[in-house]
Short mmCIF file of C-alpha atoms and ligand atoms in Angstrom, two decimals:
data_model
loop_
_atom_site.label_atom_id
_atom_site.label_comp_id
_atom_site.label_asym_id
_atom_site.label_seq_id
_atom_site.Cartn_x
_atom_site.Cartn_y
_atom_site.Cartn_z
CA ARG W 1 -12.45 4.56 -17.53
CA ILE W 2 -9.76 3.86 -14.54
CA LEU W 3 -6.22 5.06 -14.96
CA ILE W 4 -3.80 3.18 -12.60
CA ILE W 5 -0.58 5.20 -12.14
CA GLY W 6 2.50 2.85 -10.88
CA ALA W 7 0.71 0.00 -12.15
CA GLY W 8 4.00 -2.00 -12.49
CA GLY W 9 4.55 -1.95 -8.40
CA GLN W 10 4.04 -4.36 -5.91
CA ILE W 11 0.42 -3.18 -5.38
CA GLY W 12 -0.05 -1.79 -8.86
CA VAL W 13 0.16 -5.18 -10.71
CA GLU W 14 -2.19 -7.06 -8.41
CA LEU W 15 -4.87 -4.01 -8.30
CA THR W 16 -4.63 -3.69 -12.27
CA LEU W 17 -5.39 -7.31 -12.62
CA ALA W 18 -8.19 -7.28 -10.05
CA LEU W 19 -9.89 -4.21 -11.55
CA ARG W 20 -9.56 -5.57 -15.17
CA ASN W 21 -11.31 -8.71 -13.82
CA ILE W 22 -14.14 -6.50 -12.54
CA TYR W 23 -14.50 -3.58 -15.13
CA GLY W 24 -13.08 -5.31 -18.24
CA LYS W 25 -9.46 -4.89 -19.40
CA GLU W 26 -10.36 -2.00 -22.04
CA ASN W 27 -11.71 0.09 -19.12
CA VAL W 28 -8.50 -0.26 -16.81
CA ILE W 29 -5.33 1.43 -18.32
CA ALA W 30 -2.27 0.60 -16.67
CA SER W 31 0.36 3.24 -16.68
CA ASP W 32 4.09 3.48 -15.39
CA LEU W 33 7.19 5.73 -15.67
CA LYS W 34 9.14 2.50 -16.35
CA ALA W 35 8.35 -0.29 -18.98
CA GLU W 36 5.35 -2.39 -18.62
CA ASN W 37 5.62 -5.00 -15.98
CA PRO W 38 5.54 -8.55 -17.82
CA LEU W 39 2.98 -9.69 -15.58
CA LEU W 40 0.62 -7.33 -17.14
CA THR W 41 1.68 -7.93 -20.67
CA GLY W 42 -1.46 -8.89 -22.88
CA THR W 43 -4.02 -8.21 -19.94
CA GLY W 44 -4.94 -4.58 -21.26
CA PRO W 45 -3.89 -1.18 -22.33
CA PHE W 46 -0.64 0.22 -21.21
CA LEU W 47 0.65 3.71 -21.31
CA HIS W 48 4.12 5.38 -20.30
CA VAL W 49 2.89 8.29 -17.81
CA ASP W 50 4.87 10.41 -15.67
CA ALA W 51 2.81 11.53 -12.78
CA MET W 52 5.36 14.31 -11.95
CA ASP W 53 4.34 15.91 -15.24
CA LYS W 54 0.89 17.46 -14.59
CA ASN W 55 0.14 18.75 -18.13
CA GLY W 56 1.31 15.43 -19.90
CA LEU W 57 -0.93 13.59 -17.14
CA GLN W 58 -3.93 15.95 -17.70
CA GLN W 59 -3.57 15.32 -21.67
CA THR W 60 -3.76 11.56 -20.92
CA VAL W 61 -6.74 11.85 -18.88
CA GLN W 62 -8.64 14.02 -21.34
CA LYS W 63 -7.54 11.72 -24.25
CA GLU W 64 -8.38 8.59 -22.78
CA LYS W 65 -11.55 9.84 -21.13
CA ILE W 66 -10.48 8.83 -17.65
CA THR W 67 -12.85 9.01 -14.74
CA GLN W 68 -11.15 7.25 -11.97
CA ILE W 69 -7.39 7.49 -11.12
CA TYR W 70 -5.50 5.16 -8.70
CA LEU W 71 -2.23 6.69 -7.73
CA LEU W 72 0.12 3.95 -6.44
CA ALA W 73 3.53 5.42 -7.55
CA ALA W 74 5.43 6.31 -4.41
CA VAL W 75 8.80 6.15 -2.74
CA LEU W 76 8.72 3.91 0.27
CA SER W 77 10.20 4.14 3.74
CA ALA W 78 13.58 2.45 3.29
CA VAL W 79 14.53 3.87 -0.13
CA GLY W 80 13.02 7.37 1.04
CA GLU W 81 15.37 7.65 3.96
CA LYS W 82 18.44 7.29 1.46
CA ASN W 83 17.09 10.19 -0.49
CA PRO W 84 14.58 12.25 1.45
CA LEU W 85 14.28 15.23 -0.78
CA MET W 86 13.62 13.09 -3.90
CA ALA W 87 11.15 11.15 -1.94
CA TRP W 88 9.19 14.20 -0.73
CA GLY W 89 9.02 15.61 -4.15
CA VAL W 90 7.82 12.43 -5.83
CA ASN W 91 5.32 11.53 -2.97
CA MET W 92 3.73 15.06 -2.80
CA GLN W 93 4.13 16.21 -6.35
CA THR W 94 2.17 13.21 -7.69
CA ILE W 95 -0.83 13.50 -5.25
CA LEU W 96 -1.13 17.43 -5.75
CA ASN W 97 -1.14 16.70 -9.61
CA VAL W 98 -3.86 13.98 -9.37
CA LEU W 99 -5.98 16.16 -7.06
CA GLU W 100 -5.72 19.24 -9.16
CA ILE W 101 -6.55 17.08 -12.34
CA ALA W 102 -9.43 15.37 -10.48
CA ARG W 103 -10.72 19.10 -9.61
CA GLU W 104 -10.38 20.50 -13.07
CA GLU W 105 -11.54 17.31 -14.95
CA GLN W 106 -14.50 16.54 -12.38
CA LEU W 107 -13.19 13.05 -12.10
CA THR W 108 -15.53 10.70 -10.24
CA LYS W 109 -13.13 8.98 -7.70
CA ILE W 110 -9.60 9.02 -6.66
CA PHE W 111 -7.49 6.27 -4.52
CA TRP W 112 -4.33 7.18 -2.98
CA PRO W 113 -2.74 4.86 -0.33
CA SER W 114 -1.37 6.09 2.84
CA SER W 115 0.34 3.79 5.46
CA ILE W 116 0.77 2.96 8.98
CA ALA W 117 4.16 4.67 8.56
CA ILE W 118 2.36 8.16 9.29
CA PHE W 119 2.46 7.02 12.97
CA GLY W 120 5.49 7.77 14.91
CA ALA W 121 7.14 6.64 18.23
CA THR W 122 4.53 8.89 20.22
CA SER W 123 1.57 7.27 18.71
CA PRO W 124 0.16 4.27 20.81
CA LYS W 125 2.09 1.06 20.18
CA GLN W 126 -1.00 -1.30 20.46
CA ASN W 127 -4.31 -0.96 18.64
CA CYS W 128 -3.25 2.46 17.29
CA PRO W 129 -6.39 4.51 16.65
CA GLN W 130 -7.35 6.20 13.50
CA GLN W 131 -7.29 9.64 15.25
CA THR W 132 -4.44 9.93 17.83
CA ILE W 133 -0.92 11.66 18.11
CA VAL W 134 0.59 11.62 14.73
CA GLU W 135 4.26 12.48 14.46
CA PRO W 136 5.91 10.64 11.59
CA THR W 137 9.75 10.50 11.66
CA THR W 138 10.40 9.14 8.18
CA ILE W 139 10.14 11.08 5.03
CA TYR W 140 7.66 8.48 3.71
CA GLY W 141 5.43 8.86 6.73
CA ILE W 142 5.72 12.66 6.78
CA SER W 143 4.89 12.70 3.09
CA LYS W 144 1.87 10.15 3.39
CA TYR W 145 0.55 12.23 6.41
CA ALA W 146 0.91 15.57 4.34
CA GLY W 147 -0.75 13.99 1.38
CA GLU W 148 -3.64 12.81 3.69
CA SER W 149 -4.29 16.38 4.70
CA TRP W 150 -4.22 17.39 1.03
CA CYS W 151 -6.85 14.59 0.22
CA GLU W 152 -9.09 16.13 3.03
CA TYR W 153 -8.66 19.46 1.76
CA TYR W 154 -9.71 18.69 -1.81
CA TYR W 155 -12.76 16.84 -0.51
CA GLU W 156 -13.91 19.60 1.84
CA LYS W 157 -13.12 22.48 -0.42
CA TYR W 158 -13.62 21.29 -3.88
CA GLY W 159 -15.77 18.01 -3.42
CA VAL W 160 -13.17 15.65 -5.00
CA ASP W 161 -14.12 11.99 -3.85
CA VAL W 162 -10.65 10.95 -2.93
CA ARG W 163 -10.44 7.81 -0.78
CA SER W 164 -7.45 6.57 1.15
CA LEU W 165 -6.18 3.39 3.19
CA ARG W 166 -3.32 3.38 5.69
CA TYR W 167 -1.93 0.00 4.73
CA PRO W 168 0.07 -2.11 6.88
CA GLY W 169 3.19 -3.93 5.41
CA LEU W 170 1.60 -5.79 2.32
CA ILE W 171 3.01 -9.37 1.53
CA SER W 172 2.66 -10.73 -1.84
CA TYR W 173 4.27 -13.21 -4.29
CA LYS W 174 3.28 -11.87 -7.82
CA SER W 175 5.65 -8.89 -8.10
CA ALA W 176 8.60 -7.51 -6.19
CA PRO W 177 8.18 -5.12 -3.26
CA GLY W 178 9.27 -1.48 -3.75
CA GLY W 179 11.89 -0.87 -1.07
CA GLY W 180 10.02 -0.83 2.25
CA THR W 181 10.92 -1.72 5.89
CA THR W 182 8.35 -4.55 5.88
CA ASP W 183 9.74 -6.33 2.78
CA TYR W 184 11.54 -8.69 5.03
CA ALA W 185 8.21 -10.69 5.21
CA ILE W 186 8.47 -11.13 1.53
CA ASP W 187 12.19 -11.82 1.12
CA ILE W 188 11.91 -14.44 3.71
CA PHE W 189 9.67 -16.79 1.63
CA HIS W 190 12.02 -16.47 -1.45
CA GLN W 191 15.08 -17.19 0.61
CA ALA W 192 13.34 -20.03 2.72
CA LEU W 193 12.54 -21.77 -0.61
CA LYS W 194 15.88 -21.07 -2.48
CA THR W 195 18.50 -21.51 0.48
CA LYS W 196 16.65 -22.56 3.51
CA THR W 197 18.22 -19.66 5.43
CA TYR W 198 17.37 -15.87 5.86
CA ASP W 199 19.32 -13.12 7.11
CA CYS W 200 16.53 -10.86 8.49
CA PHE W 201 17.29 -7.17 8.65
CA LEU W 202 14.93 -6.73 11.62
CA ASP W 203 15.34 -8.02 15.15
CA GLU W 204 13.27 -11.23 16.19
CA ASP W 205 10.81 -9.59 18.30
CA THR W 206 10.01 -6.45 16.09
CA TYR W 207 6.14 -6.58 15.77
CA LEU W 208 4.58 -4.96 12.68
CA PRO W 209 1.15 -4.52 11.36
CA MET W 210 0.90 -6.74 8.15
CA MET W 211 -1.62 -7.98 5.78
CA TYR W 212 -1.70 -10.39 2.79
CA MET W 213 -2.11 -8.76 -0.45
CA ASP W 214 -5.41 -10.41 -1.25
CA ASP W 215 -6.82 -8.62 1.70
CA GLY W 216 -5.29 -5.42 0.64
CA ILE W 217 -6.62 -5.43 -2.89
CA ARG W 218 -10.10 -6.37 -1.75
CA ALA W 219 -10.14 -3.76 0.91
CA THR W 220 -9.34 -1.05 -1.68
CA ILE W 221 -11.90 -2.39 -4.07
CA GLU W 222 -14.58 -2.68 -1.37
CA LEU W 223 -13.57 0.89 -0.29
CA MET W 224 -13.86 2.33 -3.67
CA GLU W 225 -17.24 0.63 -4.38
CA ALA W 226 -18.74 1.67 -1.23
CA PRO W 227 -21.71 4.23 -1.59
CA ALA W 228 -20.31 7.89 -1.09
CA GLU W 229 -22.45 8.37 1.77
CA LYS W 230 -20.80 5.64 3.94
CA ILE W 231 -17.35 7.33 3.40
CA LYS W 232 -17.23 9.39 6.60
CA ASN W 233 -13.34 9.88 6.30
CA HIS W 234 -11.47 11.60 3.30
CA ARG W 235 -8.22 11.60 5.12
CA SER W 236 -7.44 8.05 5.32
CA TYR W 237 -8.74 4.81 6.89
CA ASN W 238 -6.55 2.50 9.42
CA LEU W 239 -6.52 -1.03 8.10
CA ALA W 240 -5.54 -4.00 9.90
CA ALA W 241 -5.38 -7.80 9.44
CA MET W 242 -2.63 -9.27 11.64
CA SER W 243 0.49 -8.32 13.24
CA PHE W 244 3.60 -10.58 13.84
CA SER W 245 7.51 -10.73 14.33
CA PRO W 246 10.25 -12.06 12.31
CA LYS W 247 10.52 -14.84 14.98
CA GLU W 248 6.76 -15.76 14.47
CA ILE W 249 6.67 -15.74 10.56
CA ALA W 250 10.00 -17.87 10.63
CA ALA W 251 8.30 -20.49 13.06
CA GLU W 252 5.27 -20.57 10.68
CA ILE W 253 7.41 -21.06 7.70
CA GLN W 254 9.35 -24.01 9.72
CA LYS W 255 6.17 -25.96 9.97
CA HIS W 256 6.41 -26.17 6.05
CA ILE W 257 10.16 -26.42 5.88
CA PRO W 258 11.46 -27.73 8.99
CA ASP W 259 15.21 -27.17 8.15
CA PHE W 260 14.48 -23.34 7.49
CA ARG W 261 16.84 -21.18 9.62
CA ILE W 262 16.66 -17.52 10.26
CA HIS W 263 19.45 -15.19 11.51
CA TYR W 264 19.02 -11.45 12.74
CA LYS W 265 21.14 -8.86 11.44
CA PRO W 266 19.26 -5.69 12.04
CA ASP W 267 20.30 -2.57 10.01
CA PHE W 268 19.00 0.99 9.68
CA ARG W 269 15.49 -0.32 8.97
CA GLN W 270 15.18 -1.51 12.64
CA ALA W 271 14.91 1.96 13.85
CA ILE W 272 12.13 2.70 11.21
CA ALA W 273 10.13 -0.42 12.25
CA GLU W 274 10.37 0.53 15.94
CA SER W 275 9.13 3.93 15.18
CA TRP W 276 5.70 2.19 14.14
CA PRO W 277 2.85 0.89 15.88
CA GLN W 278 2.76 -2.91 16.45
CA SER W 279 -0.90 -3.12 16.03
CA ILE W 280 -3.68 -1.06 14.39
CA ASP W 281 -7.29 -0.38 15.46
CA ASP W 282 -9.55 -0.21 12.20
CA LYS W 283 -12.65 0.03 13.92
CA GLU W 284 -13.95 2.85 11.46
CA ALA W 285 -13.27 0.76 8.33
CA ARG W 286 -15.22 -2.11 9.83
CA ALA W 287 -18.05 0.09 10.79
CA GLU W 288 -18.53 2.52 8.01
CA TRP W 289 -17.82 0.10 5.03
CA GLY W 290 -17.83 -3.32 6.37
CA TRP W 291 -14.04 -4.33 6.35
CA LYS W 292 -13.20 -7.84 7.51
CA PRO W 293 -9.72 -9.41 6.88
CA GLU W 294 -9.63 -13.15 5.60
CA PHE W 295 -5.94 -14.04 5.74
CA ASP W 296 -4.10 -14.61 8.99
CA LEU W 297 -0.30 -15.69 9.34
CA ALA W 298 -0.94 -19.43 8.95
CA LYS W 299 -3.27 -19.00 5.82
CA MET W 300 -0.85 -16.49 4.33
CA THR W 301 2.09 -18.70 4.83
CA GLU W 302 0.48 -21.46 3.01
CA ASP W 303 -0.67 -19.63 0.16
CA MET W 304 2.71 -17.77 -0.23
CA LEU W 305 4.56 -21.11 -0.24
CA LYS W 306 2.09 -22.83 -2.49
CA ASN W 307 2.44 -20.08 -5.14
CA LEU W 308 6.18 -19.49 -4.86
CA LYS W 309 7.23 -23.20 -5.12
C1 VAH D 401 7.23 0.15 3.69
N1 VAH D 401 5.76 -1.44 2.71
O1 VAH D 401 7.71 -0.52 4.45
C2 VAH D 401 5.79 -0.18 3.14
C3 VAH D 401 4.61 0.13 4.17
C4 VAH D 401 3.70 0.09 6.42
C5 VAH D 401 5.16 -0.12 5.47
O2 VAH D 401 4.17 1.41 3.97
O3 VAH D 401 7.63 1.40 3.52
#
């Protein structure tokens, strides 16, 4: 049985629904520190789980006969910069608890998301490779990069089959984003429909690697379903779909809402965005387990507006 930790979050809600479609709702237990996200109500079992409490989590794993854990709980880049020590504590203790439980309970597989936020200003800006200079400058990036090393360590030393993706900014309409720097690309759709204007917290030409949630969920499932021998990398895979700037997504939205207007009012998140690569090379994911994105900016914009109307 699968346990999803952080099932109420932006990725967690969609991953829970997708996994329940594949494996049956009774085989996918959603869990969160907060109350059940209403989007999940009635779609399968829900438990209150605090992933910071290793003993409590281990008892849940034993009692519910869990064989796989997807750990989606995390403090993202923007929120993390407001409270760095809390972000470090949550992001590290949760993955360490899950890896230890995976080792002790001989779990079959673990999924843990990393992020393009692990790269810093010294990494290549264009087509940033999976292996390169990695000097993160946000606590979120520092914790995700440290977590990648722990994942590789538990695979090499104890044979824990932990798999990971360096997600770009994920854009979705079902559940609210969790306080990241790429959240502008979600907020812009809501504002375009509500007020036809958007005050963007990033400058107009701030390019970032982005992905539609449908692609992000499919990548996660394809990675986890790939035969073990195909997975050569137990640190984390670069994953890419597209890159765009606020100016470009605004222009795409204007094709559907001609009188939509954007204004640029960069805040502290501008520096975070500028420290990240503008585009990512994901050739290993494509070669080793067949990754191929389906949504580009135009297709994503159409789908977002259609579902948010
Ligand atoms: C954030 N959405 O902005 C996350 C993501 C690449 C960005 O990790 O923090």
